[in-house]
Coordinates of C-alpha atoms in Angstrom, one line a residue:
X2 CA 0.0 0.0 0.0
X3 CA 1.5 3.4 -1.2
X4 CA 2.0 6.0 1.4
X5 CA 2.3 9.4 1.9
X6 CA 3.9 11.6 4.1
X7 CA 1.6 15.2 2.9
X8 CA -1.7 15.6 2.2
X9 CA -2.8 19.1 -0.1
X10 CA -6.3 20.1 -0.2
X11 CA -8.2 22.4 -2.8
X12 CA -10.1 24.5 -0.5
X13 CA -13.7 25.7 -2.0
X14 CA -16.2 22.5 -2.8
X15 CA -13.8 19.9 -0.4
X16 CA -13.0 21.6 3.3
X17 CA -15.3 24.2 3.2
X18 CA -19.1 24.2 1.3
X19 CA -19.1 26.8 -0.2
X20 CA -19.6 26.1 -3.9
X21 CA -23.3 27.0 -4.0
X22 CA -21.9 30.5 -2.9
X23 CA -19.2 30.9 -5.7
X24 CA -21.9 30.1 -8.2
X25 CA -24.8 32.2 -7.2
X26 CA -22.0 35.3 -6.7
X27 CA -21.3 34.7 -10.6
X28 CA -24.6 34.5 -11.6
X29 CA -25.1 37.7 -9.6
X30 CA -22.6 39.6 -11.1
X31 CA -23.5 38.4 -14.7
X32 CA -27.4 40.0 -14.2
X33 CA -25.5 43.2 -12.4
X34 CA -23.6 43.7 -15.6
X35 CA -26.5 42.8 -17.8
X36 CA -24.1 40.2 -19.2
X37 CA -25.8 36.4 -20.4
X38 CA -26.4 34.2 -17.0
X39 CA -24.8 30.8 -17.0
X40 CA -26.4 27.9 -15.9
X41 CA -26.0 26.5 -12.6
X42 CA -23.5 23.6 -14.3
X43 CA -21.1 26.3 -15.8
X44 CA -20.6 28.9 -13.0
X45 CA -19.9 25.4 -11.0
X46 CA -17.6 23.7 -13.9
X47 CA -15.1 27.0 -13.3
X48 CA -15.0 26.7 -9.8
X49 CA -11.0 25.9 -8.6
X50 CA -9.5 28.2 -11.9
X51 CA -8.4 31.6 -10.9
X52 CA -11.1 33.8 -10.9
X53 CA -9.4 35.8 -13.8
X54 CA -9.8 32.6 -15.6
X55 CA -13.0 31.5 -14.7
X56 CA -14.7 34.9 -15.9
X57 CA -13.4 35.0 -19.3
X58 CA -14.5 31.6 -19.9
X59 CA -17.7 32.4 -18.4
X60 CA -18.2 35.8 -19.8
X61 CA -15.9 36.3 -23.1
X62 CA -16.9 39.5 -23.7
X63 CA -16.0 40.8 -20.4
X64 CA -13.5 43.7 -21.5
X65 CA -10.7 45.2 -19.1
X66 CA -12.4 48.0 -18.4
X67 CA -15.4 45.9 -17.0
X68 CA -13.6 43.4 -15.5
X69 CA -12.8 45.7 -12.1
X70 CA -16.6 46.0 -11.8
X71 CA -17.4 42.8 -12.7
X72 CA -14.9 41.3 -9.6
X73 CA -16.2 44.1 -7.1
X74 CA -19.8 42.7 -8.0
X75 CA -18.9 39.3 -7.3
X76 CA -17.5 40.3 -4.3
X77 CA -20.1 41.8 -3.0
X78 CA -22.6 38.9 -3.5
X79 CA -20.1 36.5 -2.1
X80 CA -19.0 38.7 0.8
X81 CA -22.8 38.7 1.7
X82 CA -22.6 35.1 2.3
X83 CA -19.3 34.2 3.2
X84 CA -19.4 34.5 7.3
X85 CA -22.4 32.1 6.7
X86 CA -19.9 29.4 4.9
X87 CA -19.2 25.9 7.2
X88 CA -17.0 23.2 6.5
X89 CA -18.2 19.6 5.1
X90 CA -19.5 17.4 8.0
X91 CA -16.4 15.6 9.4
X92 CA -13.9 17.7 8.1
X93 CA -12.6 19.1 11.0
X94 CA -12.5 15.8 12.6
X95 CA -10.6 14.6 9.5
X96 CA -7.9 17.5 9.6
X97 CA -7.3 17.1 13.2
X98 CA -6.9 13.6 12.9
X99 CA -4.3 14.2 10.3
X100 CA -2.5 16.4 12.4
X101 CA -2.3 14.5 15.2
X102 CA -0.7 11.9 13.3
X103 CA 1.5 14.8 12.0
X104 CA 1.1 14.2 8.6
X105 CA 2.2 17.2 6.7
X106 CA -1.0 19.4 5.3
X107 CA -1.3 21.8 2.8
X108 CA -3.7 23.9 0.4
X109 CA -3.4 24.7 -3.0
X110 CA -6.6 26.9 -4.0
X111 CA -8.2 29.0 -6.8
X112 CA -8.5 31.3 -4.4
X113 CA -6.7 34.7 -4.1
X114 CA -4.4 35.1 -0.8
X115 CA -6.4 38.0 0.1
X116 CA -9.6 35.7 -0.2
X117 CA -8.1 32.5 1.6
X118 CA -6.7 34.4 4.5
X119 CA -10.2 36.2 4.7
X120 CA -11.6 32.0 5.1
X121 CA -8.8 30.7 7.5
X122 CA -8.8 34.0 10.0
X123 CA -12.6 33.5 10.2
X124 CA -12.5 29.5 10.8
X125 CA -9.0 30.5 13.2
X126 CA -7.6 27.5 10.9
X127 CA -4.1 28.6 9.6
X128 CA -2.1 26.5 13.0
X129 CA -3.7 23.6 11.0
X130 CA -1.4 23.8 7.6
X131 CA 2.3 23.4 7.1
X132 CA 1.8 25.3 3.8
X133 CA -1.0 27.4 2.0
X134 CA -0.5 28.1 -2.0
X135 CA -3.1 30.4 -4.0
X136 CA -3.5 30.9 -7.8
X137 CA -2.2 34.7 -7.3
X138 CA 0.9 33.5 -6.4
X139 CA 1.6 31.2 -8.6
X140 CA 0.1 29.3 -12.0
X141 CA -3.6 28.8 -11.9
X142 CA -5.2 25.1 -12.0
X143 CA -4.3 22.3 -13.7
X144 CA -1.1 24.2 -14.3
X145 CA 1.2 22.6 -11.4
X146 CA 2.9 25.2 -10.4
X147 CA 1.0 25.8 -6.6
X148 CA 1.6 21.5 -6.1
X149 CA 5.5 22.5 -7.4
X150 CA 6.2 25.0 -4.6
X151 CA 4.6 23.0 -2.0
X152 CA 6.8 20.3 -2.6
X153 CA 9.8 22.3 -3.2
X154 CA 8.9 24.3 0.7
X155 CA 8.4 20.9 1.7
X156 CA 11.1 18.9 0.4
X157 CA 8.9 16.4 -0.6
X158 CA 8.7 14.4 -3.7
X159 CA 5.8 13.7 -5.8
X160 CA 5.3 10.3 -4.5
X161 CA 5.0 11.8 -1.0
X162 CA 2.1 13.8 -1.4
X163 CA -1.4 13.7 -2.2
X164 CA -3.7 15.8 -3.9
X165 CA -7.3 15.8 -2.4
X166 CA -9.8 18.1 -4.5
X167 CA -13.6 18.3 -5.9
X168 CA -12.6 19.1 -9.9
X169 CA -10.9 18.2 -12.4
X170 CA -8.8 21.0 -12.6
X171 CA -7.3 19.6 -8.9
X172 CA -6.8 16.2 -10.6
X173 CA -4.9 17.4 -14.0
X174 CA -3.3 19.8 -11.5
X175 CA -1.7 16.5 -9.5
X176 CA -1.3 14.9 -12.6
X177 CA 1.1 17.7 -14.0
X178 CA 2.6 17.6 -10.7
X179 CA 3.4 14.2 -11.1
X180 CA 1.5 12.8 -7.9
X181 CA -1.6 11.2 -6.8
X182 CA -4.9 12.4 -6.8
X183 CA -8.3 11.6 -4.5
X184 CA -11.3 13.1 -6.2
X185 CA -14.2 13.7 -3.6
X186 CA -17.8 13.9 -5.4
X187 CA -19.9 15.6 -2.7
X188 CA -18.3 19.5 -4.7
X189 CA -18.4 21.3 -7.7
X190 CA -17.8 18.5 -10.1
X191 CA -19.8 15.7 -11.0
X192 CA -18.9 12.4 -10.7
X193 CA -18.4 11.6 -14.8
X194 CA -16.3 14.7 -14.6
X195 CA -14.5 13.1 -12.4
X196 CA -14.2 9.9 -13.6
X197 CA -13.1 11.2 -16.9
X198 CA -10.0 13.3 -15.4
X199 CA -8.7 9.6 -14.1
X200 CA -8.2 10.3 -10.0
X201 CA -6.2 8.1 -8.1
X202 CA -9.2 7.3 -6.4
X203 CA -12.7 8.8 -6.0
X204 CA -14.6 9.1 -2.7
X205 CA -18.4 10.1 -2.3
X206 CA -18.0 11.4 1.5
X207 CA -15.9 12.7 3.7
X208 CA -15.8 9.6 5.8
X209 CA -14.5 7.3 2.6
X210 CA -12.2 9.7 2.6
X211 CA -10.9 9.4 6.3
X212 CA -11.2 5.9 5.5
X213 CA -9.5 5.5 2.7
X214 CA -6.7 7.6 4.4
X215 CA -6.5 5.3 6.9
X216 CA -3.4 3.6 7.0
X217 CA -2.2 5.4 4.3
X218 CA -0.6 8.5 5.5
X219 CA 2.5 8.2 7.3
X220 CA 4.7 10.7 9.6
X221 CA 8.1 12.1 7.4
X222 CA 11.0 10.6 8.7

C-alpha cells in the first residue's frame, strides 16, 4: 500500500461548502452587468480556476475595463454570504486527525491570498497547515505550479504527497505535478467529470475519505 507523508487540499467544494456560494456570486454579477447568466453547471464547472480565468470563460466579452466592476460585484454577493460558509460534516475531525498523526498538510486553492486568509482568519484554521499556495501567487489550476512549490517548501517528492480536491482542474493539477490524486464527489464536479480526469481514487463522502486515508498516511522521517 502506497503512502504518503503530505496531504494538499483544494479549499472551496472539499474543506469548506461553499460552492453553491461561488456560483450564485457569478450569476449575480453576470445580471449586475446585464451580461448572459450561465447555468447552474457552468458557473460550477469553473469553480477551482483563478477567478481571472473563470470569468473570461464564463463571460468572453467581459472587457478590461469591465472586469474591475465585474470582480467588485462578485464580491459583494459573495462577501454577503461568506461569514455564513461551514466546512463539510467531518472535516474538522478529519484534519485534526491528520495532524495528530502529523502528517504534513497543505492547500493549494483557486482562491486569491487576500480571499483565503479572509476564510482561514474567520474558521482560526491557519495553526492547521504546514503550507497554503493560491493561484495569485503562482500558475492557476491544472497548471502545477502551486503543487510544485509545495513540494519544493516541503522537500517532498511527488510520491510523498497527495492531492485531495472536488474538480478536475485539482486532478490534472496533481497529474502535471506528477503525484496522486483523491477526487471527492460531494463539490463542484460531478462524478463523470471526475471519472473522466482519471483520480487516483474517487470518494463520495468525507468519511470514505478518512477511510481510505487510513493507514495510508504516514509521519516524514
Amino acid at each position: 500500500m502506497k503512502r504518503y507523508s503530505a496531504v494538499v487540499f483544494d479549499w472551496d467544494g472539499t474543506l469548506m461548502d461553499s460552492t453553491h456560494s461561488i456560483a450564485s456570486s457569478i450569476q449575480g454579477a453576470c445580471r449586475d452587468l446585464s451580461f448572459p447568466v450561465p447555468s447552474d453547471s457552468e458557473a460550477r464547472w469553473v469553480i477551482g480556476l483563478s477567478l481571472d480565468i473563470a470569468l473570461y470563460r464564463l463571460v468572453p466579452d467581459l472587457t478590461a475595463e469591465q472586469y474591475p466592476l465585474f470582480l467588485e460585484s462578485y464580491k459583494e454577493h459573495f462577501h454577503k454570504q461568506d461569514t455564513q460558509l461551514s466546512f463539510f460534516e467531518g472535516v474538522p475531525e478529519l484534519v485534526s486527525g491528520l495532524r495528530q498523526k502529523k502528517v504534513m498538510l497543505g492547500v493549494a486553492t483557486g482562491k486569491s491570498r487576500a480571499g483565503l486568509d479572509r476564510m482561514l482568519q474567520a474558521q482560526q484554521w491557519h495553526h492547521h497547515f504546514d503550507i497554503t499556495r493560491c493561484a495569485d501567487e503562482s500558475f492557476g489550476k491544472p497548471h502545477p505550479g502551486m503543487l510544485l512549490d509545495i513540494m519544493q517548501s516541503l522537500d517532498l517528492q511527488p510520491e510523498q504527497v497527495l492531492m485531495v480536491g472536488d474538480t478536475s482542474h485539482d486532478v490534472l493539477m496533481a497529474r502535471n505535478a506528477g503525484m496522486d490524486s483523491l477526487a471527492v464527489s460531494y463539490g463542484a464536479h460531478d462524478k463523470s467529470t471526475l471519472l473522466d480526469s482519471q483520480p487516483t481514487v474517487m470518494v463520495d463522502t468525507v468519511d470514505a475519505m478518512r477511510g481510505w486515508l487510513d493507514g495510508r498516511v504516514v509521519e516524514l522521517n
